[in-house]
């Protein structure tokens, strides 16, 4: 009998190469952005701060977003897409800075999405990816001796400062509770991918 591992879920990881050089200017930028937009938004954030999703307009962060777009161009090669262009359509910052902070499970709406860890103290909340190929109500979940690639319900990833995760926007994910009051600061983003020749009108920045 032959086992056919017929589907797979891609997640790309990279480390932003200029992190040490740009860390302080990124921190200053997102702190200012939070100060200018104190109300934030209510999305998956439980008690934490979720900024308006217009962070892509901040010039100090453009080197990061440029790198993210380069990652996306490589990612779509792995996905074997038709020739295309990638556009970073939205970005926002999350501050999970008390022990009540977490992010409930959700998906995003574009083609690719991701997160960059600007500040991630130990035990401030692992990033959790749920296996989209497994239904947790399946009775087999109760029979697993040791989880493997077919039976793992979730992957828990310890955030590393300076690292970037990129994944298909359909992938359900969440953030575990912060175990202390130290700041966990992450920048999330969405990317649209359009076939070459297809154009879009950029959204007005507020
Ligand atoms: Fe998310």
PDB file of C-alpha atoms and ligand atoms in Angstrom:
ATOM      1  CA  UNK A   1       0.000   0.000   0.000  1.00  0.00           C
ATOM      2  CA  UNK A   2       1.242   3.473  -0.835  1.00  0.00           C
ATOM      3  CA  UNK A   3       0.593   6.572   1.299  1.00  0.00           C
ATOM      4  CA  UNK A   4      -0.197   9.630  -0.831  1.00  0.00           C
ATOM      5  CA  UNK A   5       0.406  12.933   1.043  1.00  0.00           C
ATOM      6  CA  UNK A   6      -1.812  14.711  -1.425  1.00  0.00           C
ATOM      7  CA  UNK A   7      -2.105  18.244   0.024  1.00  0.00           C
ATOM      8  CA  UNK A   8       0.252  20.521   1.903  1.00  0.00           C
ATOM      9  CA  UNK A   9       0.107  23.951   3.564  1.00  0.00           C
ATOM     10  CA  UNK A  10       2.906  26.433   2.819  1.00  0.00           C
ATOM     11  CA  UNK A  11       4.271  28.888   5.389  1.00  0.00           C
ATOM     12  CA  UNK A  12       7.321  30.956   4.514  1.00  0.00           C
ATOM     13  CA  UNK A  13       9.695  32.307   7.138  1.00  0.00           C
ATOM     14  CA  UNK A  14      12.493  34.810   6.834  1.00  0.00           C
ATOM     15  CA  UNK A  15      14.472  37.200   9.017  1.00  0.00           C
ATOM     16  CA  UNK A  16      14.427  40.877   8.054  1.00  0.00           C
ATOM     17  CA  UNK A  17      18.115  41.436   7.247  1.00  0.00           C
ATOM     18  CA  UNK A  18      18.360  45.052   8.500  1.00  0.00           C
ATOM     19  CA  UNK A  19      16.491  44.471  11.745  1.00  0.00           C
ATOM     20  CA  UNK A  20      19.145  45.738  14.163  1.00  0.00           C
ATOM     21  CA  UNK A  21      19.721  48.835  12.053  1.00  0.00           C
ATOM     22  CA  UNK A  22      16.016  49.683  11.637  1.00  0.00           C
ATOM     23  CA  UNK A  23      14.540  48.387  14.897  1.00  0.00           C
ATOM     24  CA  UNK A  24      14.502  51.721  16.738  1.00  0.00           C
ATOM     25  CA  UNK A  25      13.072  53.703  13.838  1.00  0.00           C
ATOM     26  CA  UNK A  26      10.361  51.054  13.358  1.00  0.00           C
ATOM     27  CA  UNK A  27       9.524  51.217  17.081  1.00  0.00           C
ATOM     28  CA  UNK A  28       9.345  55.012  17.014  1.00  0.00           C
ATOM     29  CA  UNK A  29       7.148  54.882  13.919  1.00  0.00           C
ATOM     30  CA  UNK A  30       4.578  52.432  15.319  1.00  0.00           C
ATOM     31  CA  UNK A  31       4.479  54.155  18.713  1.00  0.00           C
ATOM     32  CA  UNK A  32       3.763  57.470  16.968  1.00  0.00           C
ATOM     33  CA  UNK A  33       1.150  55.791  14.779  1.00  0.00           C
ATOM     34  CA  UNK A  34      -0.566  54.414  17.888  1.00  0.00           C
ATOM     35  CA  UNK A  35      -0.453  57.823  19.558  1.00  0.00           C
ATOM     36  CA  UNK A  36      -2.006  59.442  16.487  1.00  0.00           C
ATOM     37  CA  UNK A  37      -4.702  56.728  16.285  1.00  0.00           C
ATOM     38  CA  UNK A  38      -5.455  55.934  19.930  1.00  0.00           C
ATOM     39  CA  UNK A  39      -8.896  54.478  19.257  1.00  0.00           C
ATOM     40  CA  UNK A  40      -7.597  51.535  17.212  1.00  0.00           C
ATOM     41  CA  UNK A  41      -9.905  48.919  15.706  1.00  0.00           C
ATOM     42  CA  UNK A  42     -11.776  45.904  17.009  1.00  0.00           C
ATOM     43  CA  UNK A  43     -10.764  42.858  14.985  1.00  0.00           C
ATOM     44  CA  UNK A  44      -9.307  39.623  16.374  1.00  0.00           C
ATOM     45  CA  UNK A  45      -7.661  41.547  19.237  1.00  0.00           C
ATOM     46  CA  UNK A  46      -8.874  40.721  22.740  1.00  0.00           C
ATOM     47  CA  UNK A  47      -8.035  43.803  24.873  1.00  0.00           C
ATOM     48  CA  UNK A  48      -4.871  44.521  22.855  1.00  0.00           C
ATOM     49  CA  UNK A  49      -4.404  47.442  20.480  1.00  0.00           C
ATOM     50  CA  UNK A  50      -5.042  46.909  16.739  1.00  0.00           C
ATOM     51  CA  UNK A  51      -4.224  50.020  14.713  1.00  0.00           C
ATOM     52  CA  UNK A  52      -6.064  51.275  11.633  1.00  0.00           C
ATOM     53  CA  UNK A  53      -4.991  49.208   8.623  1.00  0.00           C
ATOM     54  CA  UNK A  54      -3.201  52.061   6.875  1.00  0.00           C
ATOM     55  CA  UNK A  55       0.281  51.534   8.304  1.00  0.00           C
ATOM     56  CA  UNK A  56       1.613  50.912   4.782  1.00  0.00           C
ATOM     57  CA  UNK A  57       1.579  54.703   4.325  1.00  0.00           C
ATOM     58  CA  UNK A  58       4.387  55.196   6.867  1.00  0.00           C
ATOM     59  CA  UNK A  59       7.614  55.908   4.968  1.00  0.00           C
ATOM     60  CA  UNK A  60       9.890  54.624   7.774  1.00  0.00           C
ATOM     61  CA  UNK A  61       8.450  51.143   7.279  1.00  0.00           C
ATOM     62  CA  UNK A  62       8.814  50.996   3.508  1.00  0.00           C
ATOM     63  CA  UNK A  63      12.113  49.041   3.599  1.00  0.00           C
ATOM     64  CA  UNK A  64      10.298  46.351   5.600  1.00  0.00           C
ATOM     65  CA  UNK A  65       7.334  46.292   3.230  1.00  0.00           C
ATOM     66  CA  UNK A  66       9.682  46.169   0.238  1.00  0.00           C
ATOM     67  CA  UNK A  67      11.307  43.074   1.746  1.00  0.00           C
ATOM     68  CA  UNK A  68       7.869  41.551   2.392  1.00  0.00           C
ATOM     69  CA  UNK A  69       6.944  42.071  -1.278  1.00  0.00           C
ATOM     70  CA  UNK A  70      10.185  40.376  -2.342  1.00  0.00           C
ATOM     71  CA  UNK A  71       9.271  37.422  -0.131  1.00  0.00           C
ATOM     72  CA  UNK A  72       5.822  37.320  -1.727  1.00  0.00           C
ATOM     73  CA  UNK A  73       7.313  37.258  -5.216  1.00  0.00           C
ATOM     74  CA  UNK A  74       9.300  34.170  -4.234  1.00  0.00           C
ATOM     75  CA  UNK A  75       6.284  32.624  -2.534  1.00  0.00           C
ATOM     76  CA  UNK A  76       4.101  32.854  -5.629  1.00  0.00           C
ATOM     77  CA  UNK A  77       6.802  30.958  -7.505  1.00  0.00           C
ATOM     78  CA  UNK A  78       6.292  28.095  -5.031  1.00  0.00           C
ATOM     79  CA  UNK A  79       2.552  28.351  -5.641  1.00  0.00           C
ATOM     80  CA  UNK A  80       3.106  28.116  -9.397  1.00  0.00           C
ATOM     81  CA  UNK A  81       0.929  31.159 -10.104  1.00  0.00           C
ATOM     82  CA  UNK A  82       0.545  32.724 -13.538  1.00  0.00           C
ATOM     83  CA  UNK A  83       2.904  35.725 -14.113  1.00  0.00           C
ATOM     84  CA  UNK A  84       1.741  38.353 -11.652  1.00  0.00           C
ATOM     85  CA  UNK A  85       2.371  41.467  -9.597  1.00  0.00           C
ATOM     86  CA  UNK A  86       2.084  41.693  -5.825  1.00  0.00           C
ATOM     87  CA  UNK A  87       0.640  44.665  -3.939  1.00  0.00           C
ATOM     88  CA  UNK A  88       0.793  45.276  -0.212  1.00  0.00           C
ATOM     89  CA  UNK A  89      -2.782  46.451   0.324  1.00  0.00           C
ATOM     90  CA  UNK A  90      -2.977  46.904   4.093  1.00  0.00           C
ATOM     91  CA  UNK A  91      -0.809  46.798   7.193  1.00  0.00           C
ATOM     92  CA  UNK A  92      -1.394  47.426  10.877  1.00  0.00           C
ATOM     93  CA  UNK A  93       0.367  47.158  14.211  1.00  0.00           C
ATOM     94  CA  UNK A  94      -0.732  45.130  17.205  1.00  0.00           C
ATOM     95  CA  UNK A  95       0.330  45.917  20.772  1.00  0.00           C
ATOM     96  CA  UNK A  96      -0.423  43.001  23.121  1.00  0.00           C
ATOM     97  CA  UNK A  97       0.829  44.586  26.308  1.00  0.00           C
ATOM     98  CA  UNK A  98      -1.097  43.119  29.218  1.00  0.00           C
ATOM     99  CA  UNK A  99      -1.671  39.572  30.392  1.00  0.00           C
ATOM    100  CA  UNK A 100      -5.244  39.682  29.080  1.00  0.00           C
ATOM    101  CA  UNK A 101      -4.133  40.246  25.487  1.00  0.00           C
ATOM    102  CA  UNK A 102      -4.606  37.619  22.804  1.00  0.00           C
ATOM    103  CA  UNK A 103      -5.956  37.316  19.262  1.00  0.00           C
ATOM    104  CA  UNK A 104      -8.844  34.975  18.507  1.00  0.00           C
ATOM    105  CA  UNK A 105      -8.719  32.647  15.525  1.00  0.00           C
ATOM    106  CA  UNK A 106      -9.383  34.309  12.190  1.00  0.00           C
ATOM    107  CA  UNK A 107      -8.441  34.365   8.532  1.00  0.00           C
ATOM    108  CA  UNK A 108      -7.579  37.285   6.246  1.00  0.00           C
ATOM    109  CA  UNK A 109      -9.184  38.373   3.008  1.00  0.00           C
ATOM    110  CA  UNK A 110      -6.452  38.757   0.372  1.00  0.00           C
ATOM    111  CA  UNK A 111      -4.123  36.246  -1.311  1.00  0.00           C
ATOM    112  CA  UNK A 112      -1.118  36.309   1.029  1.00  0.00           C
ATOM    113  CA  UNK A 113      -0.853  37.580   4.588  1.00  0.00           C
ATOM    114  CA  UNK A 114       1.851  37.721   7.168  1.00  0.00           C
ATOM    115  CA  UNK A 115       3.346  39.100  10.321  1.00  0.00           C
ATOM    116  CA  UNK A 116       6.622  40.718  11.358  1.00  0.00           C
ATOM    117  CA  UNK A 117       7.769  40.611  14.972  1.00  0.00           C
ATOM    118  CA  UNK A 118       9.133  43.929  16.131  1.00  0.00           C
ATOM    119  CA  UNK A 119       9.146  43.168  19.877  1.00  0.00           C
ATOM    120  CA  UNK A 120       8.491  39.716  21.240  1.00  0.00           C
ATOM    121  CA  UNK A 121       9.554  39.036  24.830  1.00  0.00           C
ATOM    122  CA  UNK A 122       9.497  35.355  25.893  1.00  0.00           C
ATOM    123  CA  UNK A 123       6.047  34.040  26.850  1.00  0.00           C
ATOM    124  CA  UNK A 124       4.262  37.001  25.267  1.00  0.00           C
ATOM    125  CA  UNK A 125       2.090  34.796  23.061  1.00  0.00           C
ATOM    126  CA  UNK A 126       2.880  32.107  20.522  1.00  0.00           C
ATOM    127  CA  UNK A 127       1.521  32.386  16.986  1.00  0.00           C
ATOM    128  CA  UNK A 128      -0.838  29.469  16.377  1.00  0.00           C
ATOM    129  CA  UNK A 129      -1.648  28.130  12.919  1.00  0.00           C
ATOM    130  CA  UNK A 130      -4.591  25.751  12.724  1.00  0.00           C
ATOM    131  CA  UNK A 131      -4.394  22.851  10.297  1.00  0.00           C
ATOM    132  CA  UNK A 132      -6.929  23.702   7.557  1.00  0.00           C
ATOM    133  CA  UNK A 133      -6.952  20.049   6.452  1.00  0.00           C
ATOM    134  CA  UNK A 134      -8.259  18.657   9.731  1.00  0.00           C
ATOM    135  CA  UNK A 135     -11.673  18.942  11.383  1.00  0.00           C
ATOM    136  CA  UNK A 136     -11.277  19.075  15.166  1.00  0.00           C
ATOM    137  CA  UNK A 137     -14.707  17.439  15.605  1.00  0.00           C
ATOM    138  CA  UNK A 138     -13.406  14.300  13.869  1.00  0.00           C
ATOM    139  CA  UNK A 139     -13.426  11.418  16.342  1.00  0.00           C
ATOM    140  CA  UNK A 140      -9.974  10.356  15.181  1.00  0.00           C
ATOM    141  CA  UNK A 141      -8.515  13.375  17.006  1.00  0.00           C
ATOM    142  CA  UNK A 142      -9.126  11.503  20.278  1.00  0.00           C
ATOM    143  CA  UNK A 143      -7.153   8.455  19.135  1.00  0.00           C
ATOM    144  CA  UNK A 144      -3.850  10.066  18.228  1.00  0.00           C
ATOM    145  CA  UNK A 145      -0.826   8.674  20.091  1.00  0.00           C
ATOM    146  CA  UNK A 146       1.651  11.167  18.676  1.00  0.00           C
ATOM    147  CA  UNK A 147       0.641  13.891  16.240  1.00  0.00           C
ATOM    148  CA  UNK A 148       2.259  13.967  12.823  1.00  0.00           C
ATOM    149  CA  UNK A 149       1.831  15.923   9.576  1.00  0.00           C
ATOM    150  CA  UNK A 150      -1.574  14.315   9.010  1.00  0.00           C
ATOM    151  CA  UNK A 151      -3.018  14.636  12.521  1.00  0.00           C
ATOM    152  CA  UNK A 152      -1.514  17.819  13.978  1.00  0.00           C
ATOM    153  CA  UNK A 153      -4.369  20.208  14.781  1.00  0.00           C
ATOM    154  CA  UNK A 154      -2.142  23.226  15.122  1.00  0.00           C
ATOM    155  CA  UNK A 155       1.416  24.514  14.901  1.00  0.00           C
ATOM    156  CA  UNK A 156       2.544  26.837  17.730  1.00  0.00           C
ATOM    157  CA  UNK A 157       5.372  29.161  16.713  1.00  0.00           C
ATOM    158  CA  UNK A 158       7.424  31.174  19.210  1.00  0.00           C
ATOM    159  CA  UNK A 159       7.792  34.683  17.730  1.00  0.00           C
ATOM    160  CA  UNK A 160      11.376  35.774  17.136  1.00  0.00           C
ATOM    161  CA  UNK A 161      12.148  39.480  16.947  1.00  0.00           C
ATOM    162  CA  UNK A 162      13.022  40.453  13.390  1.00  0.00           C
ATOM    163  CA  UNK A 163      11.396  37.427  11.807  1.00  0.00           C
ATOM    164  CA  UNK A 164       8.612  37.431   9.211  1.00  0.00           C
ATOM    165  CA  UNK A 165       5.996  34.758   8.577  1.00  0.00           C
ATOM    166  CA  UNK A 166       4.105  34.723   5.279  1.00  0.00           C
ATOM    167  CA  UNK A 167       1.173  32.415   4.548  1.00  0.00           C
ATOM    168  CA  UNK A 168      -1.912  32.023   2.344  1.00  0.00           C
ATOM    169  CA  UNK A 169      -4.658  34.327   3.602  1.00  0.00           C
ATOM    170  CA  UNK A 170      -7.065  31.391   4.048  1.00  0.00           C
ATOM    171  CA  UNK A 171      -4.952  29.923   6.849  1.00  0.00           C
ATOM    172  CA  UNK A 172      -6.736  30.115  10.240  1.00  0.00           C
ATOM    173  CA  UNK A 173      -4.477  31.556  12.928  1.00  0.00           C
ATOM    174  CA  UNK A 174      -4.536  33.078  16.401  1.00  0.00           C
ATOM    175  CA  UNK A 175      -2.210  34.448  19.082  1.00  0.00           C
ATOM    176  CA  UNK A 176      -1.964  32.918  22.542  1.00  0.00           C
ATOM    177  CA  UNK A 177      -2.343  34.988  25.681  1.00  0.00           C
ATOM    178  CA  UNK A 178       0.486  37.207  26.793  1.00  0.00           C
ATOM    179  CA  UNK A 179       1.777  35.773  30.088  1.00  0.00           C
ATOM    180  CA  UNK A 180       2.937  39.135  31.437  1.00  0.00           C
ATOM    181  CA  UNK A 181       2.599  42.868  30.881  1.00  0.00           C
ATOM    182  CA  UNK A 182       5.620  43.294  28.620  1.00  0.00           C
ATOM    183  CA  UNK A 183       4.856  44.652  25.173  1.00  0.00           C
ATOM    184  CA  UNK A 184       4.515  42.255  22.271  1.00  0.00           C
ATOM    185  CA  UNK A 185       4.528  44.370  19.103  1.00  0.00           C
ATOM    186  CA  UNK A 186       3.818  42.857  15.706  1.00  0.00           C
ATOM    187  CA  UNK A 187       3.109  44.313  12.280  1.00  0.00           C
ATOM    188  CA  UNK A 188       0.633  42.377  10.139  1.00  0.00           C
ATOM    189  CA  UNK A 189      -0.088  42.858   6.461  1.00  0.00           C
ATOM    190  CA  UNK A 190      -2.094  41.625   3.487  1.00  0.00           C
ATOM    191  CA  UNK A 191      -0.916  41.267  -0.093  1.00  0.00           C
ATOM    192  CA  UNK A 192      -3.012  41.097  -3.229  1.00  0.00           C
ATOM    193  CA  UNK A 193      -1.640  39.195  -6.207  1.00  0.00           C
ATOM    194  CA  UNK A 194      -2.943  40.158  -9.645  1.00  0.00           C
ATOM    195  CA  UNK A 195      -2.107  38.600 -13.015  1.00  0.00           C
ATOM    196  CA  UNK A 196       0.241  40.735 -15.101  1.00  0.00           C
ATOM    197  CA  UNK A 197      -1.690  43.325 -17.079  1.00  0.00           C
ATOM    198  CA  UNK A 198      -4.525  43.503 -14.586  1.00  0.00           C
ATOM    199  CA  UNK A 199      -4.475  46.798 -12.747  1.00  0.00           C
ATOM    200  CA  UNK A 200      -6.044  48.138  -9.606  1.00  0.00           C
ATOM    201  CA  UNK A 201      -6.718  51.646  -8.349  1.00  0.00           C
ATOM    202  CA  UNK A 202      -4.690  52.276  -5.171  1.00  0.00           C
ATOM    203  CA  UNK A 203      -6.819  53.037  -2.152  1.00  0.00           C
ATOM    204  CA  UNK A 204      -6.755  56.572  -0.799  1.00  0.00           C
ATOM    205  CA  UNK A 205      -4.616  56.768   2.317  1.00  0.00           C
ATOM    206  CA  UNK A 206      -6.391  58.356   5.278  1.00  0.00           C
TER     207      UNK A 206
HETATM  208 FE1  LIG B   1      -4.157  37.674  11.458  1.00  0.00          FE
END
